[in-house]
mmCIF file of C-alpha atoms in Angstrom:
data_model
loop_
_atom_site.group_PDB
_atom_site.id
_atom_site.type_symbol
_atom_site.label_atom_id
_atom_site.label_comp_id
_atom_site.label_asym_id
_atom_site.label_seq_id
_atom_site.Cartn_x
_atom_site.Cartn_y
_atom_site.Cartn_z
ATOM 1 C CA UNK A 119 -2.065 -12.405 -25.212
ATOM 2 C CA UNK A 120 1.340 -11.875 -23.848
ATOM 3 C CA UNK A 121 3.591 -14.261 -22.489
ATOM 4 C CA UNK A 122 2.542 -15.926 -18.823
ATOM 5 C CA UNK A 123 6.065 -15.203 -17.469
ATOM 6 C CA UNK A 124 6.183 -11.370 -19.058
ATOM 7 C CA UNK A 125 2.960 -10.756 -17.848
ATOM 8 C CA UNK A 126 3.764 -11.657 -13.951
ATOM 9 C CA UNK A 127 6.877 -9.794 -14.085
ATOM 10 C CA UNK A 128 4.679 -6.640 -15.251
ATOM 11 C CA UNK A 129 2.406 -7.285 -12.403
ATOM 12 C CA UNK A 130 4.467 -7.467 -9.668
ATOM 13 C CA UNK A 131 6.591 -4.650 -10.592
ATOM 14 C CA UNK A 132 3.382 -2.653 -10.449
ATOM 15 C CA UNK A 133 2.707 -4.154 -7.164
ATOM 16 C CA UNK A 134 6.002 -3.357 -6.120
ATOM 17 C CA UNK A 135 6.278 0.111 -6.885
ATOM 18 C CA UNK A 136 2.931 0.718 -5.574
ATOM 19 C CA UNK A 137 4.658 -1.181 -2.146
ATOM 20 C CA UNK A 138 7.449 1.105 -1.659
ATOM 21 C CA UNK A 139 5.588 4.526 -2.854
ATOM 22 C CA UNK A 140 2.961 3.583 0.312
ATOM 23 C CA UNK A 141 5.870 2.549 2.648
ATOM 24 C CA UNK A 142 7.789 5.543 2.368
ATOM 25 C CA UNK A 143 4.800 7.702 2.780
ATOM 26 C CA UNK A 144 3.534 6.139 5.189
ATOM 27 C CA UNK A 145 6.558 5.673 7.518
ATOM 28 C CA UNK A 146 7.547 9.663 6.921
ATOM 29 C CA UNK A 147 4.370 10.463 8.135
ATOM 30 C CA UNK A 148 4.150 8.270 11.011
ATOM 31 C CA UNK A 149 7.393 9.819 12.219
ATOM 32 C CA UNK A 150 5.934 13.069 11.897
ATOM 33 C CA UNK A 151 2.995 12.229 13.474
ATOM 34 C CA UNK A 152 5.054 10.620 16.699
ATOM 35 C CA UNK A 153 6.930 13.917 16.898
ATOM 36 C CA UNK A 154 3.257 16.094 17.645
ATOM 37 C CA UNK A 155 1.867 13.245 20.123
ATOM 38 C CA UNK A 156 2.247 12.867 24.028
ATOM 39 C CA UNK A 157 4.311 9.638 24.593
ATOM 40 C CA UNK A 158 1.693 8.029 26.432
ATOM 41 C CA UNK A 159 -0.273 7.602 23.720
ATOM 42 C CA UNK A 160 -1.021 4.095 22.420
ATOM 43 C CA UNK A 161 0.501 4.733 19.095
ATOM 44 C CA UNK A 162 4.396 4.507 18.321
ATOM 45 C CA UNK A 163 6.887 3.178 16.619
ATOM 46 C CA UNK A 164 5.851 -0.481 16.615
ATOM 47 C CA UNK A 165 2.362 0.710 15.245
ATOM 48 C CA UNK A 166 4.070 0.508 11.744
ATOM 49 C CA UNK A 167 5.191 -3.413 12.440
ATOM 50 C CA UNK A 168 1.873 -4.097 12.990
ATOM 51 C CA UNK A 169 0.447 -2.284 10.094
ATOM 52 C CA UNK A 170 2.554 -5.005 8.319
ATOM 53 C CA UNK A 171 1.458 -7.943 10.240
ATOM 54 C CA UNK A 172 5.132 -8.087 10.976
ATOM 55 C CA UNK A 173 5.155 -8.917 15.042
ATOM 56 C CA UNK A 174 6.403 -12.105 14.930
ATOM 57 C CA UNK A 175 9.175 -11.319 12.799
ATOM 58 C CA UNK A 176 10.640 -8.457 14.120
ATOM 59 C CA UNK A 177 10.549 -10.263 17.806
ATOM 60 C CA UNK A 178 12.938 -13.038 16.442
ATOM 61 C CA UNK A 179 15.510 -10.899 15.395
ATOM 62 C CA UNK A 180 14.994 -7.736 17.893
ATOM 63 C CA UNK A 181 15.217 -7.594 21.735
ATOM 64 C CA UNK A 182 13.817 -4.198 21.815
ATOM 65 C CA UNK A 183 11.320 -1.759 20.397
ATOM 66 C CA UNK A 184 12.804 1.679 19.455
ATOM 67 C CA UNK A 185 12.762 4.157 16.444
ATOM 68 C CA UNK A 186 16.314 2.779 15.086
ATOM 69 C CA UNK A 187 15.360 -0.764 15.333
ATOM 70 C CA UNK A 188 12.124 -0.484 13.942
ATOM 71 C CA UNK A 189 13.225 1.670 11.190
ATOM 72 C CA UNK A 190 15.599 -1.060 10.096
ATOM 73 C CA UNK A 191 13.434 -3.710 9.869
ATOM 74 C CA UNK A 192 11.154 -2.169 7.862
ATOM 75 C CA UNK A 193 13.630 -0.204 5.637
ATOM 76 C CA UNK A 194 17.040 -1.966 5.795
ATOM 77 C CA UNK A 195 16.616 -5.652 6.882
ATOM 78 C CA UNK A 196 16.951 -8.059 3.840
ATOM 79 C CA UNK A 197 16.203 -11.189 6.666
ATOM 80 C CA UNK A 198 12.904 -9.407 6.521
ATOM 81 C CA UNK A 199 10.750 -10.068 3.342
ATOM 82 C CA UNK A 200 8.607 -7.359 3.565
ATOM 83 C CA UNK A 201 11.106 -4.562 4.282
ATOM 84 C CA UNK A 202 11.635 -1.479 1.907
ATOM 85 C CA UNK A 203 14.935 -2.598 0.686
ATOM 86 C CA UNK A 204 13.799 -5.884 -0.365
ATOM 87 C CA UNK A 205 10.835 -4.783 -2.251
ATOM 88 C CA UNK A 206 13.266 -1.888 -4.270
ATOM 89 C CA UNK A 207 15.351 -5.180 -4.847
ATOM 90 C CA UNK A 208 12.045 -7.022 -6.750
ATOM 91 C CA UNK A 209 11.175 -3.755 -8.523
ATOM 92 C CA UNK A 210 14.398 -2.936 -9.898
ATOM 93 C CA UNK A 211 14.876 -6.913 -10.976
ATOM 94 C CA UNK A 212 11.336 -6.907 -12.582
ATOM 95 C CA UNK A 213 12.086 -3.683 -14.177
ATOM 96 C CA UNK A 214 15.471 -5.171 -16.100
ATOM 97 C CA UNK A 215 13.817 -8.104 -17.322
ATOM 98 C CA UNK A 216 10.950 -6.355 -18.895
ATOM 99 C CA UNK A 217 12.742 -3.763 -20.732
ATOM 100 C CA UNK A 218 11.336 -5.030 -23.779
ATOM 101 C CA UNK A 219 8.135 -3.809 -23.136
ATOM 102 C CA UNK A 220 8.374 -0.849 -21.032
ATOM 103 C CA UNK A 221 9.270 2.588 -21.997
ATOM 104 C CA UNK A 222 12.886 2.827 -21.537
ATOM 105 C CA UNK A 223 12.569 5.909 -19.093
ATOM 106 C CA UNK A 224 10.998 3.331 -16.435
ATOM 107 C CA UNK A 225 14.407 1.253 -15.987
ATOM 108 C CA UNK A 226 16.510 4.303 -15.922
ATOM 109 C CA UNK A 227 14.198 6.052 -12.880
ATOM 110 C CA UNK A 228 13.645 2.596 -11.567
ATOM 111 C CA UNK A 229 18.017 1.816 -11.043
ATOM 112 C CA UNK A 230 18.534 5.672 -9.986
ATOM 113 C CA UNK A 231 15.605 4.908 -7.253
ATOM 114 C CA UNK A 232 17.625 1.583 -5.978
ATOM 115 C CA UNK A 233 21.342 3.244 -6.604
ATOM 116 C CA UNK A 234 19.903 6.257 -4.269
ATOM 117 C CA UNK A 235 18.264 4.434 -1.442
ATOM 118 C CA UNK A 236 21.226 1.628 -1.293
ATOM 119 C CA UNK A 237 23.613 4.483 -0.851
ATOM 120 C CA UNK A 238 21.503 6.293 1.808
ATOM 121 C CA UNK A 239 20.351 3.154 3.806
ATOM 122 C CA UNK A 240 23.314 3.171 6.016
ATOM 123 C CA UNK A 241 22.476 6.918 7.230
ATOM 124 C CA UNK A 242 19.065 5.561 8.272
ATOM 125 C CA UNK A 243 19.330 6.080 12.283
ATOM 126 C CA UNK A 244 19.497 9.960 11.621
ATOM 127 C CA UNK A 245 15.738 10.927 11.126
ATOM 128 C CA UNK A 246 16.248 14.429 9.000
ATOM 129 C CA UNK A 247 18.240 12.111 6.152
ATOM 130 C CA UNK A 248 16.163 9.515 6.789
ATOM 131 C CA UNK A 249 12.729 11.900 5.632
ATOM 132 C CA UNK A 250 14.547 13.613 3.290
ATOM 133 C CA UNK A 251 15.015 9.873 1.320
ATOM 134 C CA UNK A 252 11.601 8.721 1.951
ATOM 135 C CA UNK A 253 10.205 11.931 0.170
ATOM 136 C CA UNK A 254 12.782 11.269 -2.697
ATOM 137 C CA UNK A 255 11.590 7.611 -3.337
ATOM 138 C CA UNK A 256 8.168 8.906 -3.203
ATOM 139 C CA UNK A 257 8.754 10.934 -5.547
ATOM 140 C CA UNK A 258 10.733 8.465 -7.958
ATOM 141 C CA UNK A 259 7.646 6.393 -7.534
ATOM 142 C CA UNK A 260 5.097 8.659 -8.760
ATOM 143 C CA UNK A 261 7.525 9.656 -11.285
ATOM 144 C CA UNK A 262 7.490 6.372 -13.074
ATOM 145 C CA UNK A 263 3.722 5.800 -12.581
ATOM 146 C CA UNK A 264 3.964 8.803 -15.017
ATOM 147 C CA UNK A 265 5.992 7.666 -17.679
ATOM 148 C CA UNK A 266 4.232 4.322 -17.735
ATOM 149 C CA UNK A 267 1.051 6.107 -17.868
ATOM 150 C CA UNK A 268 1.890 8.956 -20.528
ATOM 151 C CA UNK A 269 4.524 6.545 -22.888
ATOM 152 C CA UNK A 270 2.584 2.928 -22.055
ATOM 153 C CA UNK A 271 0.085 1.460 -25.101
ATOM 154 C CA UNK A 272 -2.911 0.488 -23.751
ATOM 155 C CA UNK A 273 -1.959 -3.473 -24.158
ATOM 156 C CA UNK A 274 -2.565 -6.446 -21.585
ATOM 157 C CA UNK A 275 1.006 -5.526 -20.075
ATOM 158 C CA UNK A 276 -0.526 -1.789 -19.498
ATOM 159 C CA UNK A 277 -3.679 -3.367 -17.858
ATOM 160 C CA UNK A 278 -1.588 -6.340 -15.916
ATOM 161 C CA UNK A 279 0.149 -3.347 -14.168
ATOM 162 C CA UNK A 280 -3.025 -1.119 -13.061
ATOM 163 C CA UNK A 281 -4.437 -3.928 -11.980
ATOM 164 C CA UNK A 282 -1.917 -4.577 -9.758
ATOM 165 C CA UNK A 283 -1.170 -1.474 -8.547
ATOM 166 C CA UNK A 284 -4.720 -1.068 -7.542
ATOM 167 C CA UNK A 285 -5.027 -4.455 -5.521
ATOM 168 C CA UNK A 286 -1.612 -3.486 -3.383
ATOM 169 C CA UNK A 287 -3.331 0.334 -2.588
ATOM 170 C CA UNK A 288 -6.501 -1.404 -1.875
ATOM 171 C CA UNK A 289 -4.825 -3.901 0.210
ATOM 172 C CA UNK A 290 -2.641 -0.715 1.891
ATOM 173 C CA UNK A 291 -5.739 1.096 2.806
ATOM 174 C CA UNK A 292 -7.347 -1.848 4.646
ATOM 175 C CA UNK A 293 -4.034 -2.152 6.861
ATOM 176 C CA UNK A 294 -4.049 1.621 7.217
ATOM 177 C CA UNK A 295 -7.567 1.998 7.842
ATOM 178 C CA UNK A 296 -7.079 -0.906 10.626
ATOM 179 C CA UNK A 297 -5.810 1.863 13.184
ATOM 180 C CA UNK A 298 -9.071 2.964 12.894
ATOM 181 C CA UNK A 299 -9.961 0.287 15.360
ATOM 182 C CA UNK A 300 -7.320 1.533 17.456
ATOM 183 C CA UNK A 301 -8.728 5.125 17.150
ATOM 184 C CA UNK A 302 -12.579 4.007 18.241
ATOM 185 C CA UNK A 303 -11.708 1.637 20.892
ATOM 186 C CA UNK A 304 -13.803 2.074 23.711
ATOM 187 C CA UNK A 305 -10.897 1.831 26.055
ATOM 188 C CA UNK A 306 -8.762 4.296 24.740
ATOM 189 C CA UNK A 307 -7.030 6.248 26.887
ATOM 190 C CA UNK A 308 -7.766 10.107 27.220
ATOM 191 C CA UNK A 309 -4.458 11.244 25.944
ATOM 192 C CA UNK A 310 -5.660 9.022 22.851
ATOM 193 C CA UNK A 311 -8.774 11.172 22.826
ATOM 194 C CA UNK A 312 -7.416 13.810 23.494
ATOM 195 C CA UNK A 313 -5.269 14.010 19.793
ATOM 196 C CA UNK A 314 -8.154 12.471 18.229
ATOM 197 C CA UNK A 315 -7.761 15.194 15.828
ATOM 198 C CA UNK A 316 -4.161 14.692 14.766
ATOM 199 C CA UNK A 317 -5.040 11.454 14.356
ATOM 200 C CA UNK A 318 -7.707 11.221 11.901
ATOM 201 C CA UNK A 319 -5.563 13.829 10.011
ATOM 202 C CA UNK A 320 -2.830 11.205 9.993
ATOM 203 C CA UNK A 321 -4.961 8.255 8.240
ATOM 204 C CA UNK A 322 -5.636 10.815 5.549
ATOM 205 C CA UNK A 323 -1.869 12.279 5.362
ATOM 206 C CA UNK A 324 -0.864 8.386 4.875
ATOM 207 C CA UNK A 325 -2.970 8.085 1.977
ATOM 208 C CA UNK A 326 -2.155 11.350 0.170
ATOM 209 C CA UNK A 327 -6.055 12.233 1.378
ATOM 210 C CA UNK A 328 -6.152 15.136 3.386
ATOM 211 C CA UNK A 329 -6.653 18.088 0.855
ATOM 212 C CA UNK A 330 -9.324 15.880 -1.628
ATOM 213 C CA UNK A 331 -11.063 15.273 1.832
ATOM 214 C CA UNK A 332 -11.115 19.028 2.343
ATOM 215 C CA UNK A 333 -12.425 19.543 -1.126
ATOM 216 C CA UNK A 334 -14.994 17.055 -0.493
ATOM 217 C CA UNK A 335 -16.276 16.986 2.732
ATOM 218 C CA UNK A 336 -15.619 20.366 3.703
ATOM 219 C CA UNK A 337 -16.506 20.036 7.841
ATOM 220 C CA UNK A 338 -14.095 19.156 10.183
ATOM 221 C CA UNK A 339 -12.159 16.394 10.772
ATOM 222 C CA UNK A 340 -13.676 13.343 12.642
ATOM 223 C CA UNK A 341 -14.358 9.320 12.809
ATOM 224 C CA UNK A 342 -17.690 9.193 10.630
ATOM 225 C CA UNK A 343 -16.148 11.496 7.995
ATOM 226 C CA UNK A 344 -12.934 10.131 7.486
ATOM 227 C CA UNK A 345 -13.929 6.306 7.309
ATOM 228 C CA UNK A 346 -16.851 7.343 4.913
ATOM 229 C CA UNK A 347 -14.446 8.964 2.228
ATOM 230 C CA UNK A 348 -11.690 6.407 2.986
ATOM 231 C CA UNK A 349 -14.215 3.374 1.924
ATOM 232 C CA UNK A 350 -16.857 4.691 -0.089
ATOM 233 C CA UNK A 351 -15.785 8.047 -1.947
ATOM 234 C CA UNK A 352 -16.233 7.501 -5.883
ATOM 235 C CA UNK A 353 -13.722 9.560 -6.995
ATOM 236 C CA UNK A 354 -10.881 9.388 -4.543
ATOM 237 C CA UNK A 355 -8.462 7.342 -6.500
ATOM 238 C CA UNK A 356 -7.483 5.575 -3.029
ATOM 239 C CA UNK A 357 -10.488 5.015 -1.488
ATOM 240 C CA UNK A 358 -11.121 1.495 -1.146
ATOM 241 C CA UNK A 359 -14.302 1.933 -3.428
ATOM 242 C CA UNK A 360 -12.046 3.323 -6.289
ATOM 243 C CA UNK A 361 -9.842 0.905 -5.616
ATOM 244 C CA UNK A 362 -11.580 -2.484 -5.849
ATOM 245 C CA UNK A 363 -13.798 -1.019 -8.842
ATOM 246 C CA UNK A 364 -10.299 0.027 -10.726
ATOM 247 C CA UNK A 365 -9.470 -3.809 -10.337
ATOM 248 C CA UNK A 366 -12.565 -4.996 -12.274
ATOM 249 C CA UNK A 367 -12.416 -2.145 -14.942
ATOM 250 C CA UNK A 368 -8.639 -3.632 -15.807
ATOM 251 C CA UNK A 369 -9.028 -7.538 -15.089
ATOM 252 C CA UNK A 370 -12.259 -6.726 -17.667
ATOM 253 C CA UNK A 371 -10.092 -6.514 -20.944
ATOM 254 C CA UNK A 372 -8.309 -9.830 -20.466
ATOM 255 C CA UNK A 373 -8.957 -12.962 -21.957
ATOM 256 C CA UNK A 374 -10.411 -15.719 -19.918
ATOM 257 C CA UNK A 375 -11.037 -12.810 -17.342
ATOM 258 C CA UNK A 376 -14.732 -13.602 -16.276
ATOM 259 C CA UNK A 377 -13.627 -16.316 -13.418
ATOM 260 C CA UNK A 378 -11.620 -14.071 -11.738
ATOM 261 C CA UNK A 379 -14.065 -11.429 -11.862
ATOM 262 C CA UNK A 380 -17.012 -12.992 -10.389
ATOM 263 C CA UNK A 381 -14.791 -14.374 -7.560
ATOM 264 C CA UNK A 382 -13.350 -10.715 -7.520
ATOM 265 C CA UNK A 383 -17.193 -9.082 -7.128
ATOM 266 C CA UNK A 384 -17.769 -11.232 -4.150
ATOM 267 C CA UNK A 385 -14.924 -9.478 -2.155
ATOM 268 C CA UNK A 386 -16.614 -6.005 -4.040
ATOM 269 C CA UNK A 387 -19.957 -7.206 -2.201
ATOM 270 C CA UNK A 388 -18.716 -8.205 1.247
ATOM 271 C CA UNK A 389 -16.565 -5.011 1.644
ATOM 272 C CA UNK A 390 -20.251 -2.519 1.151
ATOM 273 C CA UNK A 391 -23.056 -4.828 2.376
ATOM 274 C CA UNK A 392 -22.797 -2.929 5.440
ATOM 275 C CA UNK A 393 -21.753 0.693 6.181
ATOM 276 C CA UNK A 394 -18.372 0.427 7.458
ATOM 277 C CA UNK A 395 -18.201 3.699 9.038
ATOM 278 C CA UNK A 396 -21.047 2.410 11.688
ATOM 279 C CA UNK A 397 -19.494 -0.892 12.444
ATOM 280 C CA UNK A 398 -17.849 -1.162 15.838
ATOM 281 C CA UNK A 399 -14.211 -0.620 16.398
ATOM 282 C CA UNK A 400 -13.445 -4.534 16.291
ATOM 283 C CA UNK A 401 -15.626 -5.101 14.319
ATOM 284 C CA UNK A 402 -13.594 -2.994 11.329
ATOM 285 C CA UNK A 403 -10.643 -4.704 12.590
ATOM 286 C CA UNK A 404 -12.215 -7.913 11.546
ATOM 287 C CA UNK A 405 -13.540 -6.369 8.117
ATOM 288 C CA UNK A 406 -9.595 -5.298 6.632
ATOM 289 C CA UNK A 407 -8.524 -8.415 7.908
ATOM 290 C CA UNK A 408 -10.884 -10.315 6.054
ATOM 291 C CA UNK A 409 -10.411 -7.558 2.918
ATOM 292 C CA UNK A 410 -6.549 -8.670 2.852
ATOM 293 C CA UNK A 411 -7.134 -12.587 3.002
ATOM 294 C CA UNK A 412 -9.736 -11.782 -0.050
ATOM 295 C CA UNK A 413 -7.203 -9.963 -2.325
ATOM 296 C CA UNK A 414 -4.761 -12.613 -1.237
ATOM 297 C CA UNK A 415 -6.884 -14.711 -2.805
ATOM 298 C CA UNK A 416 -7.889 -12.367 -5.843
ATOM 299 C CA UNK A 417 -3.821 -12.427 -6.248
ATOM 300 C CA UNK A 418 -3.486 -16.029 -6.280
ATOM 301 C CA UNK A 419 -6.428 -16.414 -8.390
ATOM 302 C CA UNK A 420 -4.929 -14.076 -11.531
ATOM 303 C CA UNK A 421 -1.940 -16.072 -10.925
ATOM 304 C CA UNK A 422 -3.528 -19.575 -11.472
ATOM 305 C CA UNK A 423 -5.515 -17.816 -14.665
ATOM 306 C CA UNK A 424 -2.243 -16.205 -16.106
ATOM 307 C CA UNK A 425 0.678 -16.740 -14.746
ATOM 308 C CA UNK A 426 0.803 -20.449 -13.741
ATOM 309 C CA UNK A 427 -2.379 -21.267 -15.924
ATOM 310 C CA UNK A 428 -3.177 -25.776 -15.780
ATOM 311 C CA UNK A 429 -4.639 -26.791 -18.610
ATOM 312 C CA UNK A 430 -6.400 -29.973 -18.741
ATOM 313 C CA UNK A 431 -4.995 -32.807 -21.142
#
């Protein structure tokens, strides 16, 4: 078994390249999403904030809501923990310390990434640079999820890191799939119904969805389908079903695993007692919400096993 302090620094550099791969996406195709819509319609700019739970802390540093301000403080602001920036910054500083055990290719990508995005970040305010970078660290991302998984032995570092990247895109897809309640709410307006469309095709764009969706469901484009193949699809690699199974597959092989497992299946079980897809607009609200505390706790619970292990005397 590898060393407690190797193997978190493995783990959360999975979790945060998974974090800035989903950002990036998700924020270039939110602005192209905003650039198709009416302006009246309840989703804008501060719908990514709140896709972060970040309200309060944008409100004590910002007076107002716009594109540039909101694109700062989730891209640029290094007062705000969960910004872009700040989670490049953890990558690239658990990618130098683990160079021992990661093939070298993954700290070369991994400083070219940062280097790029800290030289770009003051260019932010002017949208056409600002996609063109977002692509790019996509891009770099998925780049070094292919080295790792094409040079990487299959050790307890390799299965530390997928199951890390899989809790952060399962915990992604809850927040994501939280505009759904926005999308169903019985009060929306009509220019919200209106684009219902575009905006079903957006959840799927944000996950990297849309053409397996195609492939899979072949019919057109609308609430039951989407939220069906967003939760339950078996082979969609970002479905939340894929994801919280791909969890349990990788905690399996560890030692001293079985604890965090079983509290692990409970989250498995209260995600699918129900079909999701059904539930009420609120009422899915309430189910991601209660999806994120639960991997919150899956995350502190692997660090208690692992990381920060107590061993009675």
């Amino acid at each position: 078994m590898m060393l407690s302090r190797v193997a978190e620094r493995v783990y959360w550099l999975a979790r945060y390249l998974e974090r800035v791969e989903n950002t990036a996406r998700l924020i270039n195709v939110h602005t192209n999403l905003l650039m198709d819509l009416p302006t009246d319609v309840e989703v804008g700019w501060f719908t990514l904030v709140t896709i972060f739970d970040g309200e309060l802390f944008f409100h004590a540093s910002y007076d107002e809501i716009n594109e540039n301000n909101v694109m700062h403080f989730l891209l640029a602001d290094e007062n705000n923990a969960i910004s872009l920036i700040n989670s490049l910054s953890a990558l690239r500083e658990n990618a130098r310390t683990s160079l021992d055990i990661l093939p070298e290719e993954t700290w070369e990508q991994v400083n070219e990434l940062y280097l790029l995005v800290k030289s770009e970040l003051s260019a932010i305010s002017n949208r056409r640079r600002r996609q063109k970078l977002l692509l790019s660290m996509s891009e770099r991302c998925q780049t070094v999820w292919g080295i790792l998984a094409n040079h990487m032995s299959r050790n307890h570092g390799y299965y530390f890191m997928q199951t890390a990247k899989h809790l952060e895109r399962a915990d992604m897809t809850s927040r994501i799939l939280e505009l759904a309640s926005l999308l169903l709410a019985e009060n929306r307006s009509q220019s919200m119904r209106a684009v219902e469309g575009i905006l079903w095709s957006h959840l799927l764009r944000a996950l990297s969805a849309q053409q397996m969706f195609t492939h899979s469901r072949n019919n057109d484009v609308n609430a039951e389908a989407v939220l069906a193949f967003l939760l339950r699809d078996s082979a969609f690699p970002r479905s939340l079903f894929f994801s919280l199974g791909a969890i349990n597959r990788y905690l399996s092989p560890l030692p001293g695993a079985q604890k965090v497992i079983d509290h692990h299946r409970q989250s498995i079980e209260f995600m699918f007692e129900n079909p999701q897809e059904n539930l009420p607009a609120e009422e899915i609200h309430n189910r991601m919400d209660a999806l994120q505390i639960r991997l919150a706790g899956l995350n502190t619970a692997i660090g208690q096993q692992w990381f920060y292990p107590v061993h009675s005397s």
